[in-house]
Amino acid sequence: MLSELLQGTDTGAVLIIQDSCSYSGQHLLKSFISAALNKEEAVHVLGFDVSEEELKDGLTASTQRLHFHSAYTDPLGWTNRTAFTVHQFCVEELTHLLKQTSHPKPVTLVIDSLSWILRHVSPPAVCKTLQQLKKGGAVRAVIGLLHADMHQRGTVGSVCHLATSVITVAPGTKGDEAVAKITKRSKSGKVMQDEEIFSIKGDFSVTVVSKTSHAGHRQTEPEEHQTDPTGKPLCSSRVQVQVEFCMSLMPTMTTTRRTLMMILMFRFKAGKSAEDPRFICFFRH
Amino acid sequence: MFTELNSILNATPDSFTQGEFILVSDRQSDASFLIHHFLSFYLRARCKVCFLGLVQSFSHYSAISQRLGVSLTQAREKGQLIFLEGLKESLSILIPQETTTGSQAMDFLRDPTVGLQRLYEFVRSSVSSDGGGEEGVEEWGPPVLLVDDVSVLLSLGVSAGAVLDFSHYCRATVCSQLQGNIVMLVRCHGEEAEDDGSDEGSEWLLKGLTHQCSLTLHVQGLPTGYCRDIHGQVEVCWRRRRGDGQHTQKKLFQYKVHDKGASFFAPGTSSAVL
């Protein structure tokens, strides 16, 4: 699922990367920036946490379409040298900022970080701005970094509630590996969750090492859909493949189910009377 | 300075990483010995040092630095060291007299809610001013800001958010703009508590500074209790690495403070137990 998110986000998507002191999400944020630049998208970065040099350091993709709006040097207006202050975080100012560089396509807005803004702007105002950005059409997608251990649970919950995808990163057990817990909401309202172990290389490309499950570790397996005895996929949705039973069956599945032999059943042979039942056990593999 | 610590951090006065924000922290222990190390280290490296000494007098730091082979008095006279003696400056604000005006850097004592903008302006003017080109004035290396310690600001009524704003501005000026280094000490009290980010105390401040820094040195006592020959343990964490792709690296060392230094060793390898 992490690879899918890196490949592209839907229009109107809001993706939140949640990190903590134990593992910084800054590199994963740069991976998303790099992936967007490689797809020749225009990326605008609201930079509070790190300087432009530090953000661009190591990015191998062409940074021609990367526009950095520095709120790092003077975010509060102390030195009157500011390009953008934290109090300008509203949809009107952001739209004006984005229109300064013209692009044929809607842009991807990266906010590094939402935590800096939440320390100075009330959470309801931040949520309102994010919602307006999501619906307004000025940006194609919003990607934000959130230091979850710096805010109340309610604030984190409110911001993440607006997100279409939330990636919570934590340190892994070995080397440079990390764990990503991903929650994705589709437009139809389905919620998908996954947990993957990943590593980030020097060029900020992401390698998914393996996927974990609640039952424990299992190796990466190809995306196989479970099939019924007729060979057709049981369900078209990936979510329903992972559950133990399917709530709705297609007509062919219903027919197949009727012909399936259950584990234990009574069977009446032709010509025998009903008083001569026989227990026949069938074992299905 | 402590040569073993230099080896751990892969730094010498002639060669060290510039643009670093080093966070020194302690919990139920005393990490101030690391502040003395970094003070003597950067003075030997001929850096321009701005030291905000908020908890001890100048003579205290001078006496300890003398044991480490560095004279703070000479450094101050030459213009290499700019020392803000917080205890002395605060008296002139708390007990104002006609003859003394006090430094504007400590204006937050009059009203803690105004924040630390004045203190930042003091730091900026200290690290930005250079005597380059003037006859008889020595030129110094990259600027360094040392703060001992930021958590005392919380006790003086300054909010943790204001301290984070101050550290951010210092980092932007000293580390990013001037390619200098910052060393800040933050002290935590009591056990590490799980909180939901609402209580803006020393723990929250520690988290915020950890997100900003590139290297942390966390000092705490031994989990097994008091030991005469081992005074505690230091967890060194490199948070931001460039070029080699590595993300975060952690190492744990034990230490013992001597009269004129400190020794560092891998856990269980103290000379007292081998």
Coordinates of C-alpha atoms in Angstrom, one line a residue:
Chain A
M1 CA 0.0 0.0 0.0
L2 CA 3.0 2.3 0.7
S3 CA 4.1 1.8 -2.9
E4 CA 0.7 2.6 -4.2
L5 CA 0.6 5.9 -2.2
L6 CA 4.0 6.8 -3.6
Q7 CA 2.9 6.1 -7.1
G8 CA 0.2 8.7 -6.9
T9 CA -2.6 10.1 -4.8
D10 CA -6.1 10.9 -6.0
T11 CA -7.3 14.4 -6.6
G12 CA -8.4 16.0 -3.4
A13 CA -6.3 13.7 -1.3
V14 CA -4.8 14.6 2.0
L15 CA -2.0 12.4 3.2
I16 CA -0.6 12.8 6.7
I17 CA 2.8 11.3 7.8
Q18 CA 2.8 10.9 11.5
D19 CA 6.1 10.6 13.3
S20 CA 7.6 10.9 16.7
C21 CA 11.0 11.5 18.4
S22 CA 11.9 7.9 18.0
Y23 CA 11.7 8.0 14.2
S24 CA 11.6 11.1 12.0
G25 CA 9.2 11.1 9.0
Q26 CA 11.3 13.7 7.2
H27 CA 12.9 11.2 4.9
L28 CA 9.7 9.6 4.0
L29 CA 8.3 13.1 3.2
K30 CA 11.2 13.6 0.9
S31 CA 10.5 10.3 -0.7
F32 CA 7.0 11.5 -1.6
I33 CA 8.4 14.8 -2.9
S34 CA 10.9 12.8 -5.0
A35 CA 8.2 10.5 -6.3
A36 CA 6.0 13.5 -7.3
L37 CA 8.9 15.2 -9.1
N38 CA 9.8 12.0 -10.9
K39 CA 6.2 12.0 -12.3
E40 CA 6.8 15.5 -13.5
E41 CA 4.3 17.0 -11.1
A42 CA 4.7 20.5 -9.7
V43 CA 5.4 20.5 -6.0
H44 CA 5.1 23.4 -3.6
V45 CA 6.6 23.1 -0.2
L46 CA 5.7 25.1 2.8
G47 CA 8.9 24.8 4.7
F48 CA 8.8 25.5 8.5
D49 CA 10.9 22.7 10.0
V50 CA 14.0 22.6 7.7
S51 CA 15.7 25.0 5.4
E52 CA 15.5 24.8 1.6
E53 CA 19.0 23.5 1.4
E54 CA 18.4 20.7 3.9
L55 CA 15.1 19.8 2.1
K56 CA 16.7 19.6 -1.3
D57 CA 19.8 17.8 0.0
G58 CA 20.0 14.4 -1.6
L59 CA 17.0 14.8 -4.0
T60 CA 18.2 13.4 -7.3
A61 CA 15.0 14.2 -9.2
S62 CA 14.9 17.5 -11.1
T63 CA 14.0 20.3 -8.7
Q64 CA 12.9 22.6 -11.4
R65 CA 9.3 21.9 -10.5
L66 CA 10.0 22.2 -6.8
H67 CA 8.9 25.5 -5.3
F68 CA 10.1 26.1 -1.8
H69 CA 8.2 28.8 0.2
S70 CA 10.4 29.5 3.1
A71 CA 8.8 29.9 6.5
Y72 CA 11.9 28.5 8.1
T73 CA 14.0 31.7 8.4
D74 CA 11.4 33.9 9.9
P75 CA 8.1 32.1 10.6
L76 CA 6.9 34.7 13.2
G77 CA 8.1 37.9 11.6
W78 CA 10.8 38.6 14.1
T79 CA 13.4 39.8 11.6
N80 CA 11.1 41.2 8.9
R81 CA 12.8 39.0 6.4
T82 CA 10.0 36.6 6.0
A83 CA 8.7 35.1 2.8
F84 CA 5.8 33.3 4.6
T85 CA 4.7 33.4 8.2
V86 CA 2.7 30.9 10.2
H87 CA -0.2 33.3 10.5
Q88 CA -0.6 33.4 6.8
F89 CA -1.7 29.8 6.8
C90 CA -5.2 30.2 5.4
V91 CA -6.7 29.2 2.1
E92 CA -6.7 32.7 0.6
E93 CA -3.0 33.3 1.3
L94 CA -2.1 29.8 0.2
T95 CA -4.0 30.1 -3.1
H96 CA -2.4 33.5 -3.8
L97 CA 1.0 31.9 -3.0
L98 CA 0.4 29.0 -5.4
K99 CA -0.8 31.2 -8.2
Q100 CA 2.4 33.1 -8.2
T101 CA 4.0 30.3 -10.2
S102 CA 1.7 29.2 -13.0
H103 CA 1.3 25.6 -13.8
P104 CA -0.9 23.8 -16.4
K105 CA -1.8 21.2 -13.9
P106 CA -2.9 21.4 -10.3
V107 CA 0.0 21.2 -7.9
T108 CA 0.9 19.0 -4.9
L109 CA 1.2 21.0 -1.7
V110 CA 3.7 19.6 0.9
I111 CA 3.5 21.1 4.5
D112 CA 6.6 20.6 6.6
S113 CA 5.4 20.5 9.1
L114 CA 1.8 20.8 10.3
S115 CA 3.1 20.7 13.9
W116 CA 4.8 24.0 13.5
I117 CA 1.5 25.5 12.3
L118 CA -0.5 23.8 15.1
R119 CA 1.7 25.4 17.7
H120 CA 0.6 28.9 16.6
V121 CA -2.7 28.4 14.8
S122 CA -5.7 26.9 16.5
P123 CA -6.5 23.3 15.4
P124 CA -10.0 24.2 14.2
A125 CA -8.5 26.9 11.9
V126 CA -5.9 24.4 10.6
C127 CA -8.5 21.8 10.0
K128 CA -10.7 24.3 8.2
T129 CA -7.9 25.3 5.9
L130 CA -7.0 21.7 5.1
Q131 CA -10.7 20.9 4.4
Q132 CA -10.9 24.0 2.1
L133 CA -7.8 22.9 0.3
K134 CA -9.1 19.4 -0.1
K135 CA -12.4 20.6 -1.7
G136 CA -11.3 23.8 -3.3
G137 CA -9.4 22.5 -6.3
A138 CA -6.4 24.9 -5.9
V139 CA -4.2 21.8 -5.2
R140 CA -4.4 18.3 -6.4
A141 CA -3.2 16.8 -3.2
V142 CA -1.8 17.8 0.2
I143 CA 0.9 15.9 2.0
G144 CA 1.7 17.0 5.6
L145 CA 4.2 15.9 8.2
L146 CA 2.8 15.7 11.8
H147 CA 4.9 15.1 14.9
A148 CA 2.2 13.2 16.8
D149 CA 4.0 13.3 20.1
M150 CA 3.8 17.1 20.2
H151 CA 0.0 17.4 20.3
Q152 CA -2.9 16.2 22.2
R153 CA -4.5 13.1 21.0
G154 CA -7.7 15.0 20.1
T155 CA -5.7 17.4 17.9
V156 CA -3.9 14.5 16.1
G157 CA -7.2 12.7 15.7
S158 CA -9.0 15.8 14.3
V159 CA -6.3 16.4 11.7
C160 CA -6.0 12.8 10.7
H161 CA -9.8 12.5 10.4
L162 CA -9.6 14.9 7.4
A163 CA -6.9 12.8 5.8
T164 CA -7.6 10.3 3.1
S165 CA -4.4 8.4 4.0
V166 CA -2.4 8.3 7.3
I167 CA 1.0 6.8 7.5
T168 CA 2.3 6.3 11.0
V169 CA 6.1 5.6 11.1
A170 CA 8.1 4.0 13.8
P171 CA 11.6 2.5 14.1
G172 CA 12.0 -1.1 12.9
T173 CA 13.9 -3.8 14.6
K174 CA 17.0 -3.8 12.5
G175 CA 19.2 -1.5 10.6
D176 CA 17.6 1.3 8.6
E177 CA 14.2 -0.5 8.5
A178 CA 11.1 1.2 9.7
V179 CA 7.5 0.3 10.2
A180 CA 4.7 2.1 8.5
K181 CA 1.1 1.6 9.7
I182 CA -1.1 2.8 6.8
T183 CA -4.8 3.7 6.9
K184 CA -6.4 4.6 3.6
R185 CA -9.9 5.8 3.0
S186 CA -11.3 5.3 -0.5
K187 CA -13.9 7.6 -2.1
S188 CA -16.5 4.9 -1.5
G189 CA -15.9 5.1 2.2
K190 CA -14.0 1.8 2.5
V191 CA -11.2 1.9 5.0
M192 CA -8.1 -0.2 4.3
Q193 CA -5.3 -0.8 6.8
D194 CA -1.9 -2.3 6.3
E195 CA 1.4 -2.5 8.1
E196 CA 4.7 -2.7 6.1
I197 CA 8.3 -2.7 6.9
F198 CA 10.3 -0.4 4.6
S199 CA 13.6 1.2 4.2
I200 CA 14.7 4.4 2.4
K201 CA 17.8 4.5 0.2
G202 CA 20.1 7.4 -0.2
D203 CA 18.2 8.7 -3.2
F204 CA 15.0 8.6 -1.1
S205 CA 13.5 5.7 -3.1
V206 CA 11.4 3.5 -0.8
T207 CA 11.8 -0.3 -0.7
V208 CA 9.0 -2.3 1.0
V209 CA 10.9 -5.1 2.7
S210 CA 7.9 -7.1 4.0
K211 CA 4.4 -6.8 5.2
T212 CA 3.4 -7.6 8.7
S213 CA 0.1 -9.0 9.9
H214 CA -1.6 -9.2 13.2
A215 CA -0.7 -12.9 13.4
G216 CA 3.0 -12.0 13.1
H217 CA 5.6 -11.6 10.4
R218 CA 5.1 -13.1 7.0
Q219 CA 7.2 -12.7 3.9
T220 CA 6.2 -10.6 1.1
E221 CA 3.8 -12.6 -1.1
P222 CA 2.5 -11.8 -4.6
E223 CA -0.8 -10.2 -4.8
E224 CA -3.0 -13.3 -5.2
H225 CA -6.7 -13.2 -5.0
Q226 CA -8.5 -16.1 -3.4
T227 CA -10.6 -18.0 -5.9
D228 CA -13.5 -20.3 -5.6
P229 CA -13.5 -23.8 -7.1
T230 CA -14.7 -22.4 -10.5
G231 CA -11.5 -20.4 -10.6
K232 CA -13.2 -17.0 -10.4
P233 CA -12.1 -14.5 -7.8
L234 CA -14.3 -14.6 -4.8
C235 CA -14.5 -10.9 -4.5
S236 CA -13.3 -8.0 -6.6
S237 CA -12.4 -5.8 -3.6
R238 CA -9.0 -6.3 -2.0
V239 CA -10.5 -5.7 1.4
Q240 CA -12.9 -8.6 1.0
V241 CA -10.2 -10.9 -0.1
Q242 CA -8.6 -10.5 3.3
V243 CA -11.7 -11.4 5.3
E244 CA -12.8 -14.9 6.0
F245 CA -16.2 -14.7 4.4
C246 CA -17.9 -12.7 1.7
M247 CA -21.2 -11.1 2.5
S248 CA -22.4 -10.9 -1.1
L249 CA -22.1 -13.6 -3.7
M250 CA -22.3 -13.4 -7.4
P251 CA -24.9 -15.8 -9.1
T252 CA -22.2 -18.2 -10.2
M253 CA -20.8 -18.3 -6.7
T254 CA -24.3 -19.1 -5.3
T255 CA -24.7 -22.0 -7.8
T256 CA -21.3 -23.3 -6.9
R257 CA -22.0 -23.1 -3.2
R258 CA -25.2 -25.2 -3.7
T259 CA -23.1 -28.0 -5.3
L260 CA -20.4 -28.0 -2.7
M261 CA -20.4 -31.0 -0.4
M262 CA -20.4 -30.0 3.3
I263 CA -18.1 -31.8 5.8
L264 CA -20.9 -33.8 7.4
M265 CA -24.2 -34.6 5.7
F266 CA -26.9 -37.1 5.4
R267 CA -27.0 -38.9 2.0
F268 CA -29.8 -40.9 0.7
K269 CA -28.9 -43.4 -2.0
A270 CA -31.4 -43.8 -4.9
G271 CA -33.9 -46.6 -4.2
K272 CA -33.3 -46.7 -0.5
S273 CA -36.0 -45.8 1.9
A274 CA -35.8 -42.7 4.0
E275 CA -35.4 -44.9 7.1
D276 CA -32.0 -45.9 6.0
P277 CA -29.9 -42.9 6.4
R278 CA -26.2 -43.1 6.2
F279 CA -23.7 -40.8 7.7
I280 CA -21.1 -39.9 5.1
C281 CA -18.2 -37.7 6.0
F282 CA -16.5 -35.7 3.3
F283 CA -13.2 -34.0 3.9
R284 CA -12.5 -31.0 1.8
H285 CA -9.1 -29.8 1.2
Chain B
M1 CA 37.6 18.5 26.5
F2 CA 37.1 14.7 26.7
T3 CA 39.2 12.9 24.1
E4 CA 37.1 9.7 24.3
L5 CA 34.0 11.6 23.6
N6 CA 35.6 13.3 20.6
S7 CA 36.4 9.8 19.3
I8 CA 32.8 8.7 19.8
L9 CA 31.5 11.8 18.0
N10 CA 34.2 11.6 15.4
A11 CA 35.2 15.2 16.0
T12 CA 38.4 17.1 16.8
P13 CA 38.9 20.8 17.2
D14 CA 40.5 20.8 13.8
S15 CA 37.7 18.8 12.1
F16 CA 34.1 18.8 13.1
T17 CA 30.7 18.8 11.5
Q18 CA 29.4 22.3 11.0
G19 CA 25.7 23.3 11.1
E20 CA 24.9 20.8 13.9
F21 CA 22.3 21.3 16.6
I22 CA 23.5 19.2 19.5
L23 CA 20.9 18.5 22.3
V24 CA 22.2 17.5 25.7
S25 CA 19.6 16.2 28.1
D26 CA 19.5 14.5 31.4
R27 CA 17.0 12.8 33.6
Q28 CA 17.6 12.4 37.3
S29 CA 21.3 13.0 36.6
D30 CA 23.6 15.9 35.8
A31 CA 24.8 16.4 32.2
S32 CA 26.5 19.7 32.8
F33 CA 29.9 18.1 32.5
L34 CA 29.1 17.8 28.8
I35 CA 28.5 21.5 28.5
H36 CA 32.0 22.1 29.9
H37 CA 33.4 19.6 27.3
F38 CA 31.8 21.4 24.4
L39 CA 32.8 24.8 25.8
S40 CA 36.4 23.9 25.9
F41 CA 36.2 22.0 22.6
Y42 CA 34.8 24.9 20.6
L43 CA 37.2 27.4 22.2
R44 CA 40.1 25.2 21.3
A45 CA 38.7 25.0 17.8
R46 CA 38.9 28.9 17.6
C47 CA 35.2 29.3 17.1
K48 CA 33.4 32.4 18.1
V49 CA 31.4 31.2 21.2
C50 CA 28.2 32.8 22.6
F51 CA 27.5 31.2 25.9
L52 CA 24.1 31.8 27.7
G53 CA 25.0 30.8 31.2
L54 CA 21.7 30.9 33.0
V55 CA 22.3 28.7 36.0
Q56 CA 25.9 29.3 37.1
S57 CA 28.2 32.3 37.5
F58 CA 31.0 33.1 35.1
S59 CA 33.6 32.2 37.8
H60 CA 32.1 28.7 38.1
Y61 CA 32.5 27.9 34.4
S62 CA 35.9 29.6 34.4
A63 CA 37.2 27.5 37.3
I64 CA 36.1 24.2 35.6
S65 CA 37.4 25.3 32.2
Q66 CA 40.8 26.1 33.8
R67 CA 41.0 22.4 34.8
L68 CA 40.3 21.5 31.2
G69 CA 43.1 23.8 30.0
V70 CA 41.1 26.7 28.7
S71 CA 40.9 30.2 30.1
L72 CA 37.5 31.8 29.8
T73 CA 38.8 35.1 31.0
Q74 CA 41.4 35.3 28.2
A75 CA 38.8 34.2 25.6
R76 CA 36.4 36.9 26.7
E77 CA 39.1 39.5 26.7
K78 CA 40.1 38.6 23.2
G79 CA 36.5 38.8 22.0
Q80 CA 36.3 35.0 21.2
L81 CA 33.8 34.4 24.0
I82 CA 30.6 36.4 24.6
F83 CA 29.2 35.4 27.9
L84 CA 25.7 36.2 29.1
E85 CA 25.8 35.8 32.9
G86 CA 22.1 35.2 33.5
L87 CA 22.2 35.2 37.3
K88 CA 23.9 38.6 37.4
E89 CA 21.7 40.1 34.6
S90 CA 18.5 39.0 36.2
L91 CA 19.3 40.8 39.4
S92 CA 19.5 44.1 37.7
I93 CA 16.0 43.5 36.3
L94 CA 14.5 42.0 39.4
I95 CA 16.1 44.6 41.7
P96 CA 16.4 47.6 39.4
Q97 CA 18.8 50.4 40.4
E98 CA 19.4 53.8 38.9
T99 CA 22.9 53.0 37.7
T100 CA 22.2 49.7 36.1
T101 CA 20.1 49.2 33.1
G102 CA 20.5 45.4 32.5
S103 CA 20.6 43.6 29.3
Q104 CA 17.6 43.6 27.1
A105 CA 18.3 39.9 26.5
M106 CA 16.7 39.1 29.9
D107 CA 13.6 41.3 29.3
F108 CA 11.4 38.2 29.5
L109 CA 11.9 38.4 33.3
R110 CA 9.7 41.5 33.3
D111 CA 7.0 39.8 31.4
P112 CA 7.5 36.1 30.5
T113 CA 4.6 36.2 28.1
V114 CA 6.4 38.4 25.6
G115 CA 8.6 35.5 24.6
L116 CA 12.3 35.3 23.9
Q117 CA 12.7 37.5 20.9
R118 CA 15.1 39.9 22.7
L119 CA 17.2 37.0 23.8
Y120 CA 17.4 35.8 20.2
E121 CA 18.4 39.3 19.1
F122 CA 21.2 39.2 21.6
V123 CA 22.4 35.9 20.2
R124 CA 22.1 37.1 16.7
S125 CA 24.1 40.2 17.3
S126 CA 26.7 38.2 19.3
V127 CA 27.3 35.6 16.6
S128 CA 27.0 37.9 13.6
S129 CA 29.5 40.6 14.7
D130 CA 33.0 39.9 13.5
G131 CA 36.1 42.0 13.7
G132 CA 37.2 40.9 10.3
G133 CA 39.2 43.5 8.5
E134 CA 39.8 45.6 11.6
E135 CA 43.4 46.0 12.6
G136 CA 44.4 44.1 15.6
V137 CA 41.2 42.1 15.8
E138 CA 41.4 38.4 15.5
E139 CA 39.3 36.5 13.1
W140 CA 37.4 33.5 14.5
G141 CA 35.9 30.4 13.1
P142 CA 32.2 29.5 12.7
P143 CA 30.0 30.7 15.5
V144 CA 28.8 28.4 18.3
L145 CA 25.9 29.0 20.7
L146 CA 25.9 27.2 24.1
V147 CA 22.9 27.4 26.4
D148 CA 23.0 26.1 30.0
D149 CA 20.2 25.4 30.4
V150 CA 16.9 26.0 28.5
S151 CA 14.7 24.3 31.0
V152 CA 15.3 26.9 33.7
L153 CA 13.4 29.3 31.4
L154 CA 10.3 27.2 32.1
S155 CA 10.8 27.9 35.8
L156 CA 11.0 31.6 35.1
G157 CA 7.6 31.6 33.5
V158 CA 8.5 31.3 29.8
S159 CA 6.3 28.9 27.9
A160 CA 7.8 25.8 26.3
G161 CA 6.4 27.0 23.0
A162 CA 8.3 30.2 23.3
V163 CA 11.5 28.3 24.1
L164 CA 11.0 26.2 20.9
D165 CA 10.5 29.3 18.9
F166 CA 13.7 30.7 20.3
S167 CA 15.6 27.5 19.6
H168 CA 14.2 27.5 16.0
Y169 CA 15.3 31.0 15.3
C170 CA 18.8 30.3 16.8
R171 CA 19.1 27.2 14.6
A172 CA 18.0 29.1 11.5
T173 CA 20.6 31.8 12.1
V174 CA 23.5 30.0 13.7
C175 CA 23.3 26.6 12.0
S176 CA 21.7 27.2 8.6
Q177 CA 22.8 30.8 7.8
L178 CA 26.2 31.0 9.5
Q179 CA 27.1 27.2 9.4
G180 CA 27.8 27.3 13.1
N181 CA 26.8 24.9 15.8
I182 CA 24.4 24.9 18.8
V183 CA 24.7 23.0 22.0
M184 CA 21.7 23.2 24.4
L185 CA 21.1 21.5 27.7
V186 CA 17.6 20.6 28.8
R187 CA 16.9 18.9 32.1
C188 CA 14.0 16.6 32.8
H189 CA 12.7 15.8 36.2
G190 CA 11.3 12.6 37.4
E191 CA 10.4 9.5 35.4
E192 CA 9.7 9.6 31.7
A193 CA 5.9 9.9 31.7
E194 CA 3.5 9.0 28.9
D195 CA 1.6 12.1 28.1
D196 CA -0.6 13.1 25.2
G197 CA 1.3 16.2 24.3
S198 CA -0.9 18.5 26.3
D199 CA 1.3 19.3 29.2
E200 CA 3.9 21.7 28.0
G201 CA 6.6 20.9 30.5
S202 CA 10.1 19.8 30.3
E203 CA 9.2 16.5 28.7
W204 CA 7.3 18.2 25.9
L205 CA 10.2 20.7 25.5
L206 CA 12.6 17.8 25.2
K207 CA 10.5 16.2 22.5
G208 CA 10.2 19.5 20.6
L209 CA 14.0 20.1 20.8
T210 CA 14.6 16.5 19.7
H211 CA 12.6 17.1 16.6
Q212 CA 14.8 20.1 15.8
C213 CA 18.2 18.7 16.6
S214 CA 20.7 16.6 14.6
L215 CA 22.5 14.9 17.5
T216 CA 21.3 14.0 21.0
L217 CA 23.3 13.0 24.1
H218 CA 21.0 11.8 26.8
V219 CA 22.5 11.3 30.2
Q220 CA 20.9 9.2 32.9
G221 CA 21.8 7.2 35.9
L222 CA 22.5 3.5 35.7
P223 CA 19.3 1.4 35.7
T224 CA 20.8 -0.9 38.3
G225 CA 21.4 1.9 40.8
Y226 CA 24.4 3.8 42.2
C227 CA 27.9 2.7 41.4
R228 CA 31.0 4.4 42.7
D229 CA 33.1 3.7 39.6
I230 CA 30.4 4.3 37.0
H231 CA 28.5 7.6 37.3
G232 CA 25.9 7.0 34.6
Q233 CA 25.2 6.2 31.0
V234 CA 25.0 8.4 27.9
E235 CA 22.9 7.5 24.9
V236 CA 24.2 9.1 21.7
C237 CA 21.8 9.4 18.8
W238 CA 22.6 10.7 15.4
R239 CA 19.3 11.9 14.0
R240 CA 20.2 13.3 10.6
R241 CA 22.8 11.9 8.4
R242 CA 23.5 13.1 4.9
G243 CA 24.9 11.3 1.9
D244 CA 25.3 7.9 3.2
G245 CA 21.6 7.3 3.4
Q246 CA 21.6 6.1 7.0
H247 CA 18.8 7.4 9.1
T248 CA 19.2 7.2 12.8
Q249 CA 22.0 5.6 14.7
K250 CA 22.1 5.0 18.5
K251 CA 25.0 4.1 20.8
L252 CA 25.1 3.6 24.5
F253 CA 28.1 4.4 26.7
Q254 CA 28.8 4.5 30.4
Y255 CA 30.9 7.2 31.8
K256 CA 32.9 8.3 34.9
V257 CA 33.6 12.0 35.6
H258 CA 37.1 12.7 36.9
D259 CA 38.7 15.8 38.4
K260 CA 40.0 17.0 35.0
G261 CA 37.8 15.2 32.6
A262 CA 35.6 12.2 32.0
S263 CA 36.1 8.7 30.5
F264 CA 33.6 6.9 28.3
F265 CA 33.4 3.2 27.7
A266 CA 31.1 0.5 26.4
P267 CA 28.7 -0.9 28.9
G268 CA 30.3 -3.5 31.1
T269 CA 33.9 -2.5 30.2
S270 CA 34.7 -0.2 33.1
S271 CA 38.2 -0.7 34.4
A272 CA 36.7 -1.2 37.8
V273 CA 34.9 -4.4 36.8
L274 CA 37.4 -5.9 34.2

